[in-house]
PDB file of C-alpha atoms in Angstrom:
ATOM      1  CA  MET A  18     -82.116  32.087  45.173  1.00 51.00           C
ATOM      2  CA  SER A  19     -79.779  34.477  46.975  1.00 49.00           C
ATOM      3  CA  ASP A  20     -78.200  31.476  48.670  1.00 56.00           C
ATOM      4  CA  ASP A  21     -77.427  29.935  45.262  1.00 58.00           C
ATOM      5  CA  TYR A  22     -76.075  33.237  44.037  1.00 51.00           C
ATOM      6  CA  GLY A  23     -73.818  33.538  47.092  1.00 58.00           C
ATOM      7  CA  TYR A  24     -72.632  30.011  46.586  1.00 57.00           C
ATOM      8  CA  GLN A  25     -71.727  30.697  42.969  1.00 58.00           C
ATOM      9  CA  VAL A  26     -69.871  33.875  43.941  1.00 50.00           C
ATOM     10  CA  ARG A  27     -67.864  32.089  46.603  1.00 60.00           C
ATOM     11  CA  ARG A  28     -67.113  29.355  44.130  1.00 60.00           C
ATOM     12  CA  LEU A  29     -65.884  31.858  41.519  1.00 55.00           C
ATOM     13  CA  GLU A  30     -63.800  33.620  44.156  1.00 54.00           C
ATOM     14  CA  SER A  31     -62.262  30.311  45.119  1.00 61.00           C
ATOM     15  CA  ARG A  32     -61.446  29.522  41.479  1.00 57.00           C
ATOM     16  CA  THR A  33     -60.086  33.026  40.960  1.00 54.00           C
ATOM     17  CA  GLY A  34     -57.804  32.567  43.943  1.00 57.00           C
ATOM     18  CA  GLY A  35     -56.554  29.309  42.476  1.00 58.00           C
ATOM     19  CA  VAL A  36     -55.908  30.980  39.133  1.00 52.00           C
ATOM     20  CA  GLU A  37     -54.003  33.811  40.834  1.00 58.00           C
ATOM     21  CA  SER A  38     -51.949  31.236  42.707  1.00 64.00           C
ATOM     22  CA  GLU A  39     -51.139  29.405  39.447  1.00 60.00           C
ATOM     23  CA  LEU A  40     -50.352  32.734  37.801  1.00 55.00           C
ATOM     24  CA  HIS A  41     -47.957  33.598  40.600  1.00 61.00           C
ATOM     25  CA  SER A  42     -46.336  30.178  40.248  1.00 62.00           C
ATOM     26  CA  LEU A  43     -45.973  30.657  36.485  1.00 54.00           C
ATOM     27  CA  ARG A  44     -44.381  34.060  37.003  1.00 58.00           C
ATOM     28  CA  SER A  45     -41.904  32.482  39.398  1.00 63.00           C
ATOM     29  CA  LYS A  46     -41.088  29.801  36.843  1.00 54.00           C
ATOM     30  CA  LEU A  47     -40.689  32.425  34.105  1.00 52.00           C
ATOM     31  CA  GLY A  48     -38.262  34.234  36.349  1.00 59.00           C
ATOM     32  CA  GLU A  49     -36.333  31.045  36.851  1.00 55.00           C
ATOM     33  CA  LEU A  50     -36.305  30.478  33.084  1.00 51.00           C
ATOM     34  CA  GLU A  51     -34.956  33.966  32.528  1.00 58.00           C
ATOM     35  CA  ASP A  52     -32.229  33.233  35.042  1.00 59.00           C
ATOM     36  CA  LEU A  53     -31.465  29.961  33.265  1.00 54.00           C
ATOM     37  CA  ASP A  54     -31.365  31.782  29.937  1.00 59.00           C
ATOM     38  CA  TYR A  55     -28.830  34.233  31.345  1.00 65.00           C
ATOM     39  CA  GLU A  56     -26.749  31.332  32.682  1.00 63.00           C
ATOM     40  CA  LEU A  57     -26.997  29.533  29.343  1.00 64.00           C
ATOM     41  CA  SER A  58     -25.861  32.687  27.587  1.00 69.00           C
ATOM     42  CA  ASP A  59     -22.868  32.898  29.927  1.00 69.00           C
ATOM     43  CA  ILE A  60     -22.014  29.251  29.286  1.00 66.00           C
ATOM     44  CA  ARG A  61     -22.210  29.788  25.524  1.00 73.00           C
ATOM     45  CA  GLY A  62     -19.862  32.728  25.896  1.00 73.00           C
ATOM     46  CA  ASP A  63     -17.438  30.591  27.860  1.00 72.00           C
ATOM     47  CA  VAL A  64     -17.605  27.882  25.168  1.00 73.00           C
ATOM     48  CA  ARG A  65     -16.852  30.423  22.433  1.00 79.00           C
ATOM     49  CA  ARG A  66     -13.917  31.751  24.417  1.00 81.00           C
ATOM     50  CA  LEU A  67     -12.613  28.222  24.931  1.00 77.00           C
ATOM     51  CA  GLU A  68     -12.963  27.502  21.194  1.00 78.00           C
ATOM     52  CA  ASP A  69     -10.998  30.670  20.422  1.00 80.00           C
ATOM     53  CA  ASP A  70      -8.315  29.653  22.916  1.00 80.00           C
ATOM     54  CA  LEU A  71      -8.167  26.155  21.426  1.00 80.00           C
ATOM     55  CA  SER A  72      -7.796  27.590  17.915  1.00 80.00           C
ATOM     56  CA  THR A  73      -4.957  29.791  19.142  1.00 81.00           C
ATOM     57  CA  VAL A  74      -3.250  26.813  20.801  1.00 75.00           C
ATOM     58  CA  ARG A  75      -3.578  24.766  17.600  1.00 79.00           C
ATOM     59  CA  THR A  76      -2.022  27.577  15.580  1.00 78.00           C
ATOM     60  CA  GLU A  77       0.828  27.845  18.050  1.00 75.00           C
ATOM     61  CA  LEU A  78       1.353  24.064  17.961  1.00 71.00           C
ATOM     62  CA  THR A  79       1.428  24.101  14.149  1.00 73.00           C
ATOM     63  CA  GLU A  80       3.995  26.880  14.152  1.00 72.00           C
ATOM     64  CA  LEU A  81       5.996  25.035  16.791  1.00 69.00           C
ATOM     65  CA  ASP A  82       5.802  21.816  14.775  1.00 69.00           C
ATOM     66  CA  ASP A  83       7.091  23.634  11.681  1.00 68.00           C
ATOM     67  CA  ASP A  84       9.928  25.100  13.733  1.00 66.00           C
ATOM     68  CA  VAL A  85      10.814  21.667  15.138  1.00 66.00           C
ATOM     69  CA  ARG A  86      10.784  20.121  11.661  1.00 69.00           C
ATOM     70  CA  GLY A  87      13.018  22.897  10.421  1.00 64.00           C
ATOM     71  CA  ASP A  88      15.413  22.363  13.314  1.00 65.00           C
ATOM     72  CA  ILE A  89      15.490  18.609  12.618  1.00 67.00           C
ATOM     73  CA  GLN A  90      16.237  19.175   8.940  1.00 64.00           C
ATOM     74  CA  ASP A  91      18.975  21.676   9.801  1.00 65.00           C
ATOM     75  CA  THR A  92      20.441  19.187  12.276  1.00 66.00           C
ATOM     76  CA  GLU A  93      20.349  16.374   9.714  1.00 60.00           C
ATOM     77  CA  GLN A  94      22.096  18.540   7.135  1.00 59.00           C
ATOM     78  CA  ALA A  95      24.723  19.609   9.653  1.00 55.00           C
ATOM     79  CA  LEU A  96      25.236  15.961  10.626  1.00 58.00           C
ATOM     80  CA  LYS A  97      25.681  14.971   6.993  1.00 56.00           C
ATOM     81  CA  ARG A  98      28.234  17.732   6.481  1.00 54.00           C
ATOM     82  CA  LEU A  99      30.065  16.690   9.647  1.00 57.00           C
ATOM     83  CA  THR A 100      29.991  13.035   8.598  1.00 57.00           C
ATOM     84  CA  GLY A 101      31.442  13.980   5.242  1.00 53.00           C
ATOM     85  CA  ARG A 102      34.288  15.883   6.883  1.00 53.00           C
ATOM     86  CA  VAL A 103      35.009  12.977   9.205  1.00 57.00           C
ATOM     87  CA  GLN A 104      35.117  10.614   6.250  1.00 54.00           C
ATOM     88  CA  VAL A 105      37.530  12.903   4.420  1.00 54.00           C
ATOM     89  CA  LEU A 106      39.751  13.093   7.516  1.00 55.00           C
ATOM     90  CA  GLU A 107      39.656   9.315   7.872  1.00 57.00           C
ATOM     91  CA  ALA A 108      40.648   8.960   4.238  1.00 54.00           C
ATOM     92  CA  HIS A 109      43.599  11.350   4.708  1.00 51.00           C
ATOM     93  CA  LEU A 110      44.694   9.523   7.854  1.00 53.00           C
ATOM     94  CA  LEU A 111      44.502   6.157   6.140  1.00 53.00           C
ATOM     95  CA  ALA A 112      46.405   7.477   3.133  1.00 52.00           C
ATOM     96  CA  ALA A 113      49.046   9.058   5.389  1.00 51.00           C
ATOM     97  CA  GLY A 114      49.385   5.771   7.230  1.00 55.00           C
ATOM     98  CA  GLY A 115      50.139   3.914   4.017  1.00 62.00           C
ATOM     99  CA  ALA A 116      46.739   2.220   3.697  1.00 69.00           C
ATOM    100  CA  PRO A 117      46.328   0.526   0.295  1.00 81.00           C
ATOM    101  CA  LEU A 118      43.823   1.908  -2.212  1.00 85.00           C
ATOM    102  CA  ALA A 119      40.871  -0.360  -2.943  1.00 89.00           C
ATOM    103  CA  ASP A 120      40.467  -0.899  -6.670  1.00 90.00           C
ATOM    104  CA  LEU A 121      36.762  -1.393  -7.284  1.00 92.00           C
ATOM    105  CA  ASP A 122      36.734  -0.007 -10.823  1.00 91.00           C
ATOM    106  CA  THR A 123      39.130  -2.270 -12.719  1.00 90.00           C
ATOM    107  CA  ILE A 124      36.857  -4.929 -14.152  1.00 89.00           C
ATOM    108  CA  ASP A 125      38.030  -8.237 -15.570  1.00 91.00           C
ATOM    109  CA  PRO A 126      36.678  -8.880 -19.117  1.00 93.00           C
ATOM    110  CA  GLU A 127      35.162 -12.117 -17.860  1.00 94.00           C
ATOM    111  CA  TRP A 128      33.140 -10.117 -15.344  1.00 95.00           C
ATOM    112  CA  MET A 129      31.821  -7.910 -18.135  1.00 95.00           C
ATOM    113  CA  LYS A 130      30.752 -11.036 -19.983  1.00 97.00           C
ATOM    114  CA  LEU A 131      28.898 -12.224 -16.884  1.00 97.00           C
ATOM    115  CA  ALA A 132      27.187  -8.835 -16.609  1.00 97.00           C
ATOM    116  CA  ARG A 133      26.053  -8.984 -20.253  1.00 96.00           C
ATOM    117  CA  THR A 134      24.721 -12.516 -19.808  1.00 97.00           C
ATOM    118  CA  ALA A 135      22.867 -11.544 -16.640  1.00 97.00           C
ATOM    119  CA  SER A 136      21.417  -8.458 -18.329  1.00 95.00           C
ATOM    120  CA  HIS A 137      20.285 -10.481 -21.341  1.00 95.00           C
ATOM    121  CA  GLY A 138      18.607 -13.018 -19.083  1.00 95.00           C
ATOM    122  CA  TRP A 139      16.789 -10.228 -17.287  1.00 93.00           C
ATOM    123  CA  ASN A 140      15.615  -8.709 -20.571  1.00 92.00           C
ATOM    124  CA  VAL A 141      14.317 -12.087 -21.713  1.00 94.00           C
ATOM    125  CA  ARG A 142      12.483 -12.537 -18.421  1.00 93.00           C
ATOM    126  CA  SER A 143      10.950  -9.055 -18.751  1.00 90.00           C
ATOM    127  CA  GLY A 144       9.285 -10.220 -21.978  1.00 91.00           C
ATOM    128  CA  LEU A 145       7.321 -12.822 -20.030  1.00 95.00           C
ATOM    129  CA  LEU A 146       4.059 -12.196 -18.254  1.00 95.00           C
ATOM    130  CA  PRO A 147       4.637 -11.072 -14.640  1.00 92.00           C
ATOM    131  CA  GLY A 148       3.197 -13.185 -11.859  1.00 93.00           C
ATOM    132  CA  HIS A 149       0.311 -10.836 -11.026  1.00 94.00           C
ATOM    133  CA  GLN A 150      -0.813 -10.790 -14.686  1.00 96.00           C
ATOM    134  CA  ARG A 151      -0.725 -14.581 -14.943  1.00 97.00           C
ATOM    135  CA  GLU A 152      -2.824 -14.783 -11.797  1.00 97.00           C
ATOM    136  CA  ALA A 153      -5.332 -12.302 -13.281  1.00 97.00           C
ATOM    137  CA  HIS A 154      -5.668 -14.538 -16.357  1.00 97.00           C
ATOM    138  CA  ARG A 155      -6.167 -17.601 -14.153  1.00 97.00           C
ATOM    139  CA  LEU A 156      -8.871 -15.730 -12.235  1.00 97.00           C
ATOM    140  CA  ASN A 157     -10.766 -14.959 -15.465  1.00 97.00           C
ATOM    141  CA  ILE A 158     -10.646 -18.636 -16.369  1.00 97.00           C
ATOM    142  CA  ARG A 159     -11.849 -19.706 -12.910  1.00 97.00           C
ATOM    143  CA  HIS A 160     -14.779 -17.266 -13.078  1.00 97.00           C
ATOM    144  CA  TYR A 161     -15.854 -18.699 -16.434  1.00 97.00           C
ATOM    145  CA  GLU A 162     -15.487 -22.291 -15.298  1.00 97.00           C
ATOM    146  CA  GLY A 163     -17.464 -21.513 -12.133  1.00 97.00           C
ATOM    147  CA  ALA A 164     -20.320 -20.006 -14.150  1.00 96.00           C
ATOM    148  CA  VAL A 165     -20.389 -23.054 -16.483  1.00 97.00           C
ATOM    149  CA  GLU A 166     -20.401 -25.413 -13.505  1.00 97.00           C
ATOM    150  CA  GLU A 167     -23.312 -23.549 -11.895  1.00 96.00           C
ATOM    151  CA  ARG A 168     -25.216 -23.526 -15.204  1.00 96.00           C
ATOM    152  CA  ASP A 169     -24.762 -27.264 -15.736  1.00 96.00           C
ATOM    153  CA  GLU A 170     -25.726 -28.053 -12.138  1.00 96.00           C
ATOM    154  CA  HIS A 171     -29.046 -26.208 -12.467  1.00 96.00           C
ATOM    155  CA  ARG A 172     -29.683 -27.730 -15.893  1.00 95.00           C
ATOM    156  CA  ASP A 173     -29.372 -31.166 -14.320  1.00 96.00           C
ATOM    157  CA  LYS A 174     -31.943 -30.120 -11.701  1.00 95.00           C
ATOM    158  CA  VAL A 175     -34.306 -28.961 -14.483  1.00 95.00           C
ATOM    159  CA  VAL A 176     -34.026 -32.350 -16.177  1.00 95.00           C
ATOM    160  CA  GLU A 177     -34.597 -34.127 -12.870  1.00 95.00           C
ATOM    161  CA  ALA A 178     -37.662 -32.019 -12.107  1.00 94.00           C
ATOM    162  CA  ALA A 179     -39.023 -32.580 -15.623  1.00 93.00           C
ATOM    163  CA  GLY A 180     -38.769 -36.330 -15.116  1.00 94.00           C
ATOM    164  CA  ILE A 181     -40.823 -36.104 -11.916  1.00 93.00           C
ATOM    165  CA  LEU A 182     -43.445 -33.938 -13.631  1.00 92.00           C
ATOM    166  CA  ALA A 183     -43.797 -36.516 -16.378  1.00 92.00           C
ATOM    167  CA  SER A 184     -44.114 -39.497 -14.075  1.00 92.00           C
ATOM    168  CA  GLN A 185     -45.974 -38.335 -10.957  1.00 93.00           C
ATOM    169  CA  PRO A 186     -49.673 -37.503 -10.494  1.00 93.00           C
ATOM    170  CA  ARG A 187     -50.486 -33.815 -10.502  1.00 91.00           C
ATOM    171  CA  THR A 188     -52.008 -34.048  -7.031  1.00 91.00           C
ATOM    172  CA  SER A 189     -48.938 -35.649  -5.445  1.00 93.00           C
ATOM    173  CA  ARG A 190     -46.555 -33.816  -3.178  1.00 93.00           C
ATOM    174  CA  GLU A 191     -43.635 -34.791  -5.415  1.00 93.00           C
ATOM    175  CA  PHE A 192     -45.323 -33.196  -8.440  1.00 93.00           C
ATOM    176  CA  LYS A 193     -45.958 -29.903  -6.627  1.00 92.00           C
ATOM    177  CA  GLN A 194     -42.381 -29.768  -5.350  1.00 94.00           C
ATOM    178  CA  ALA A 195     -41.066 -30.559  -8.848  1.00 93.00           C
ATOM    179  CA  VAL A 196     -43.060 -27.633 -10.256  1.00 93.00           C
ATOM    180  CA  MET A 197     -41.268 -25.276  -7.880  1.00 94.00           C
ATOM    181  CA  ASP A 198     -37.853 -26.863  -8.487  1.00 93.00           C
ATOM    182  CA  PHE A 199     -38.328 -26.744 -12.250  1.00 94.00           C
ATOM    183  CA  GLY A 200     -39.119 -23.029 -12.306  1.00 94.00           C
ATOM    184  CA  MET A 201     -36.360 -22.033  -9.913  1.00 95.00           C
ATOM    185  CA  SER A 202     -33.652 -24.205 -11.501  1.00 95.00           C
ATOM    186  CA  ARG A 203     -34.609 -23.079 -15.006  1.00 95.00           C
ATOM    187  CA  THR A 204     -34.264 -19.410 -14.000  1.00 95.00           C
ATOM    188  CA  LEU A 205     -30.902 -20.015 -12.340  1.00 96.00           C
ATOM    189  CA  ALA A 206     -29.641 -22.088 -15.268  1.00 95.00           C
ATOM    190  CA  GLU A 207     -30.495 -19.267 -17.690  1.00 95.00           C
ATOM    191  CA  SER A 208     -28.872 -16.663 -15.419  1.00 96.00           C
ATOM    192  CA  HIS A 209     -25.607 -18.591 -15.070  1.00 96.00           C
ATOM    193  CA  GLY A 210     -25.685 -19.445 -18.756  1.00 96.00           C
ATOM    194  CA  GLN A 211     -25.843 -15.754 -19.672  1.00 96.00           C
ATOM    195  CA  ARG A 212     -23.018 -15.040 -17.225  1.00 96.00           C
ATOM    196  CA  ALA A 213     -20.920 -17.820 -18.766  1.00 96.00           C
ATOM    197  CA  GLN A 214     -21.457 -16.334 -22.231  1.00 96.00           C
ATOM    198  CA  LYS A 215     -20.162 -12.936 -21.038  1.00 97.00           C
ATOM    199  CA  LEU A 216     -17.115 -14.534 -19.412  1.00 97.00           C
ATOM    200  CA  ALA A 217     -16.306 -16.846 -22.315  1.00 97.00           C
ATOM    201  CA  GLY A 218     -14.426 -14.204 -24.344  1.00 96.00           C
ATOM    202  CA  PRO A 219     -12.113 -13.013 -21.528  1.00 97.00           C
ATOM    203  CA  ALA A 220     -11.526 -16.636 -20.489  1.00 97.00           C
ATOM    204  CA  GLN A 221     -10.506 -17.658 -24.014  1.00 97.00           C
ATOM    205  CA  ALA A 222      -8.178 -14.652 -24.280  1.00 97.00           C
ATOM    206  CA  ALA A 223      -6.675 -15.535 -20.893  1.00 97.00           C
ATOM    207  CA  GLN A 224      -6.112 -19.148 -21.915  1.00 97.00           C
ATOM    208  CA  ALA A 225      -4.409 -18.032 -25.131  1.00 97.00           C
ATOM    209  CA  ALA A 226      -2.172 -15.562 -23.263  1.00 97.00           C
ATOM    210  CA  LEU A 227      -1.141 -18.176 -20.700  1.00 97.00           C
ATOM    211  CA  ALA A 228      -0.479 -20.781 -23.405  1.00 97.00           C
ATOM    212  CA  GLN A 229       1.689 -18.315 -25.347  1.00 97.00           C
ATOM    213  CA  ASP A 230       3.543 -17.331 -22.181  1.00 96.00           C
ATOM    214  CA  ASP A 231       4.110 -20.977 -21.238  1.00 96.00           C
ATOM    215  CA  THR A 232       5.547 -21.662 -24.681  1.00 96.00           C
ATOM    216  CA  LEU A 233       7.822 -18.632 -24.439  1.00 95.00           C
ATOM    217  CA  ARG A 234       8.955 -19.598 -20.962  1.00 95.00           C
ATOM    218  CA  GLN A 235       9.849 -23.068 -22.153  1.00 95.00           C
ATOM    219  CA  ALA A 236      11.762 -21.706 -25.156  1.00 95.00           C
ATOM    220  CA  LYS A 237      13.610 -19.066 -23.116  1.00 95.00           C
ATOM    221  CA  ALA A 238      14.167 -21.124 -19.979  1.00 96.00           C
ATOM    222  CA  SER A 239      17.793 -21.819 -20.827  1.00 96.00           C
ATOM    223  CA  LEU A 240      18.622 -18.120 -21.397  1.00 96.00           C
ATOM    224  CA  ILE A 241      16.900 -17.115 -18.179  1.00 95.00           C
ATOM    225  CA  GLU A 242      18.731 -19.819 -16.230  1.00 96.00           C
ATOM    226  CA  GLN A 243      22.068 -18.733 -17.730  1.00 97.00           C
ATOM    227  CA  GLY A 244      21.301 -15.140 -16.776  1.00 96.00           C
ATOM    228  CA  ASP A 245      20.463 -16.119 -13.195  1.00 96.00           C
ATOM    229  CA  LYS A 246      23.675 -18.138 -12.863  1.00 97.00           C
ATOM    230  CA  ALA A 247      25.757 -15.298 -14.338  1.00 97.00           C
ATOM    231  CA  GLU A 248      24.162 -12.792 -11.944  1.00 97.00           C
ATOM    232  CA  ARG A 249      24.857 -14.976  -8.916  1.00 97.00           C
ATOM    233  CA  LYS A 250      28.488 -15.530  -9.980  1.00 97.00           C
ATOM    234  CA  LEU A 251      29.080 -11.835 -10.702  1.00 97.00           C
ATOM    235  CA  ASN A 252      27.649 -10.835  -7.325  1.00 97.00           C
ATOM    236  CA  TRP A 253      29.829 -13.425  -5.627  1.00 97.00           C
ATOM    237  CA  LEU A 254      32.979 -12.095  -7.327  1.00 97.00           C
ATOM    238  CA  LEU A 255      32.148  -8.449  -6.590  1.00 97.00           C
ATOM    239  CA  ARG A 256      31.274  -9.219  -2.994  1.00 96.00           C
ATOM    240  CA  GLY A 257      34.573 -11.064  -2.596  1.00 95.00           C
ATOM    241  CA  ARG A 258      36.567  -8.128  -3.953  1.00 95.00           C
ATOM    242  CA  LEU A 259      34.796  -5.724  -1.581  1.00 96.00           C
ATOM    243  CA  ALA A 260      35.272  -8.071   1.381  1.00 95.00           C
ATOM    244  CA  ASP A 261      38.998  -8.342   0.633  1.00 94.00           C
ATOM    245  CA  ALA A 262      39.326  -4.540   0.517  1.00 94.00           C
ATOM    246  CA  ILE A 263      37.558  -4.185   3.849  1.00 92.00           C
ATOM    247  CA  ARG A 264      39.623  -6.982   5.399  1.00 91.00           C
ATOM    248  CA  VAL A 265      42.930  -5.236   4.630  1.00 89.00           C
ATOM    249  CA  ARG A 266      41.457  -1.842   5.639  1.00 87.00           C
ATOM    250  CA  ALA A 267      41.975  -0.493   2.133  1.00 90.00           C
ATOM    251  CA  LEU A 268      40.974   3.074   1.304  1.00 89.00           C
ATOM    252  CA  LEU A 269      37.670   2.827  -0.578  1.00 91.00           C
ATOM    253  CA  PRO A 270      36.929   5.120  -3.555  1.00 92.00           C
ATOM    254  CA  MET A 271      35.235   8.443  -2.854  1.00 90.00           C
ATOM    255  CA  TRP A 272      32.178   7.528  -4.958  1.00 94.00           C
ATOM    256  CA  PHE A 273      31.705   4.537  -2.644  1.00 94.00           C
ATOM    257  CA  VAL A 274      32.318   6.385   0.619  1.00 91.00           C
ATOM    258  CA  THR A 275      29.876   9.192  -0.167  1.00 89.00           C
ATOM    259  CA  VAL A 276      26.918   6.794  -0.275  1.00 91.00           C
ATOM    260  CA  LEU A 277      27.933   3.845   1.905  1.00 92.00           C
ATOM    261  CA  GLY A 278      30.617   5.190   4.226  1.00 87.00           C
ATOM    262  CA  PRO A 279      34.223   4.085   4.666  1.00 85.00           C
ATOM    263  CA  VAL A 280      33.452   0.895   6.610  1.00 85.00           C
ATOM    264  CA  PRO A 281      30.492  -1.447   7.131  1.00 88.00           C
ATOM    265  CA  PRO A 282      28.183  -0.465  10.009  1.00 87.00           C
ATOM    266  CA  ALA A 283      28.182  -2.477  13.199  1.00 83.00           C
ATOM    267  CA  HIS A 284      24.510  -3.270  12.706  1.00 85.00           C
ATOM    268  CA  LYS A 285      22.895  -4.624   9.527  1.00 89.00           C
ATOM    269  CA  THR A 286      26.308  -5.449   8.107  1.00 92.00           C
ATOM    270  CA  GLN A 287      24.875  -8.160   5.857  1.00 94.00           C
ATOM    271  CA  GLU A 288      22.327  -5.760   4.388  1.00 94.00           C
ATOM    272  CA  TRP A 289      25.045  -3.142   3.843  1.00 95.00           C
ATOM    273  CA  MET A 290      27.168  -5.676   1.946  1.00 96.00           C
ATOM    274  CA  ASP A 291      24.180  -6.647  -0.224  1.00 96.00           C
ATOM    275  CA  HIS A 292      23.507  -3.036  -1.196  1.00 96.00           C
ATOM    276  CA  ALA A 293      27.197  -2.342  -1.817  1.00 96.00           C
ATOM    277  CA  THR A 294      27.427  -5.396  -4.079  1.00 97.00           C
ATOM    278  CA  GLN A 295      24.404  -4.221  -6.063  1.00 97.00           C
ATOM    279  CA  VAL A 296      26.027  -0.801  -6.563  1.00 97.00           C
ATOM    280  CA  LEU A 297      29.164  -2.502  -7.882  1.00 97.00           C
ATOM    281  CA  ALA A 298      27.082  -4.735 -10.183  1.00 97.00           C
ATOM    282  CA  TYR A 299      25.227  -1.709 -11.559  1.00 97.00           C
ATOM    283  CA  ARG A 300      28.500   0.078 -12.318  1.00 96.00           C
ATOM    284  CA  VAL A 301      29.909  -3.010 -14.043  1.00 96.00           C
ATOM    285  CA  THR A 302      26.745  -3.680 -16.053  1.00 96.00           C
ATOM    286  CA  TYR A 303      26.438  -0.156 -17.427  1.00 95.00           C
ATOM    287  CA  GLY A 304      30.108   0.824 -17.486  1.00 93.00           C
ATOM    288  CA  ILE A 305      29.810   3.602 -14.878  1.00 94.00           C
ATOM    289  CA  THR A 306      33.213   5.237 -14.285  1.00 92.00           C
ATOM    290  CA  ASP A 307      32.123   8.406 -12.467  1.00 92.00           C
ATOM    291  CA  GLN A 308      34.515   8.906  -9.538  1.00 92.00           C
ATOM    292  CA  ALA A 309      32.147  11.150  -7.563  1.00 91.00           C
ATOM    293  CA  VAL A 310      28.656   9.725  -8.142  1.00 94.00           C
ATOM    294  CA  ALA A 311      28.218   6.037  -7.395  1.00 95.00           C
ATOM    295  CA  LEU A 312      25.427   5.324  -9.860  1.00 95.00           C
ATOM    296  CA  GLY A 313      26.205   8.028 -12.372  1.00 93.00           C
ATOM    297  CA  ALA A 314      23.379  10.029 -13.914  1.00 92.00           C
ATOM    298  CA  ALA A 315      19.916   8.507 -14.177  1.00 91.00           C
ATOM    299  CA  PRO A 316      18.916   7.406 -17.706  1.00 91.00           C
ATOM    300  CA  ASP A 317      17.501  10.277 -19.787  1.00 89.00           C
ATOM    301  CA  GLU A 318      14.651   8.079 -21.000  1.00 91.00           C
ATOM    302  CA  TYR A 319      12.965   5.005 -19.580  1.00 90.00           C
ATOM    303  CA  VAL A 320      15.024   1.843 -20.057  1.00 87.00           C
ATOM    304  CA  PRO A 321      13.144  -0.988 -18.274  1.00 84.00           C
ATOM    305  CA  ARG A 322      15.821  -2.639 -16.194  1.00 90.00           C
ATOM    306  CA  ARG A 323      18.313   0.206 -15.889  1.00 94.00           C
ATOM    307  CA  THR A 324      15.770   2.890 -14.922  1.00 93.00           C
ATOM    308  CA  GLU A 325      14.094   0.674 -12.321  1.00 93.00           C
ATOM    309  CA  TRP A 326      17.420  -0.564 -10.934  1.00 95.00           C
ATOM    310  CA  HIS A 327      18.786   2.990 -10.661  1.00 95.00           C
ATOM    311  CA  ARG A 328      15.613   4.131  -8.885  1.00 95.00           C
ATOM    312  CA  ASP A 329      15.618   1.221  -6.432  1.00 95.00           C
ATOM    313  CA  LEU A 330      19.315   1.606  -5.587  1.00 95.00           C
ATOM    314  CA  THR A 331      18.950   5.353  -5.101  1.00 94.00           C
ATOM    315  CA  LYS A 332      16.094   4.725  -2.679  1.00 93.00           C
ATOM    316  CA  ASP A 333      18.012   2.032  -0.767  1.00 91.00           C
ATOM    317  CA  LEU A 334      21.180   4.122  -0.466  1.00 91.00           C
ATOM    318  CA  ARG A 335      19.299   6.855   1.412  1.00 87.00           C
ATOM    319  CA  ARG A 336      19.273   4.523   4.411  1.00 83.00           C
ATOM    320  CA  TRP A 337      23.052   4.586   4.708  1.00 76.00           C
TER     321      TRP A 337
END
């Protein structure tokens, strides 16, 4: 009995020693965890400091970017002022040297007639449906026709399946397949039929709008064609007058020089001539005589062609 008791005691002592060893190991690990926690805390502090530094750098970059933009704008303004002075000096030199004055403002009555014809043709064209609207109408019609085609296709399948159901034995494979086809095709036919009904109204309205527009186009085709021809001829005449002035190195009007410069640029000369011709055409069409502002004042209220033309030309002239 004492031997068993001694054995149990030794066994407990052995287990106690193992527990103490595990406890010591756990304490060591807890110490390591505490060290890791301290290190993690330090790392988090470093991250916060880096985030603060990054925020400061971003602020400085934003301020620097604003300063750079301001410097660029100041430089552009100074360059424009310098360019204007150079143009004035060039004009004085040309005038002192006996350069002829380019007359871009005296308009032949025939040219005014061309401008009125071109403007009338444009106004007639503006009463027609634009291309994107005609395409939208065509799309409505195609959607309706597609729904009708799908409906009719599935109706044909219903009829075909019904014929098989009426002629084949109920136990046949064809009969069972026809049952499935009949149900599916009938559901699809009803679905596309409902869709076609919803699209019928917009499609009819689209067809009516296109038919009316086609009729109007046919009736106004001659006026539109006359307007196009008049516009092309007027542009040709104005371009020729400008080309002649440039060829003889004539002194161009100040309203022209302020927006397009005294001479065509070495690059994009063709584009420059196109824009200059459009400015001349605008002045002829609307009787602009302002000697300082090329396009005159913008219309006080919206006038379809004139407002849009003035806006587009103003935008294009910023490039020069």
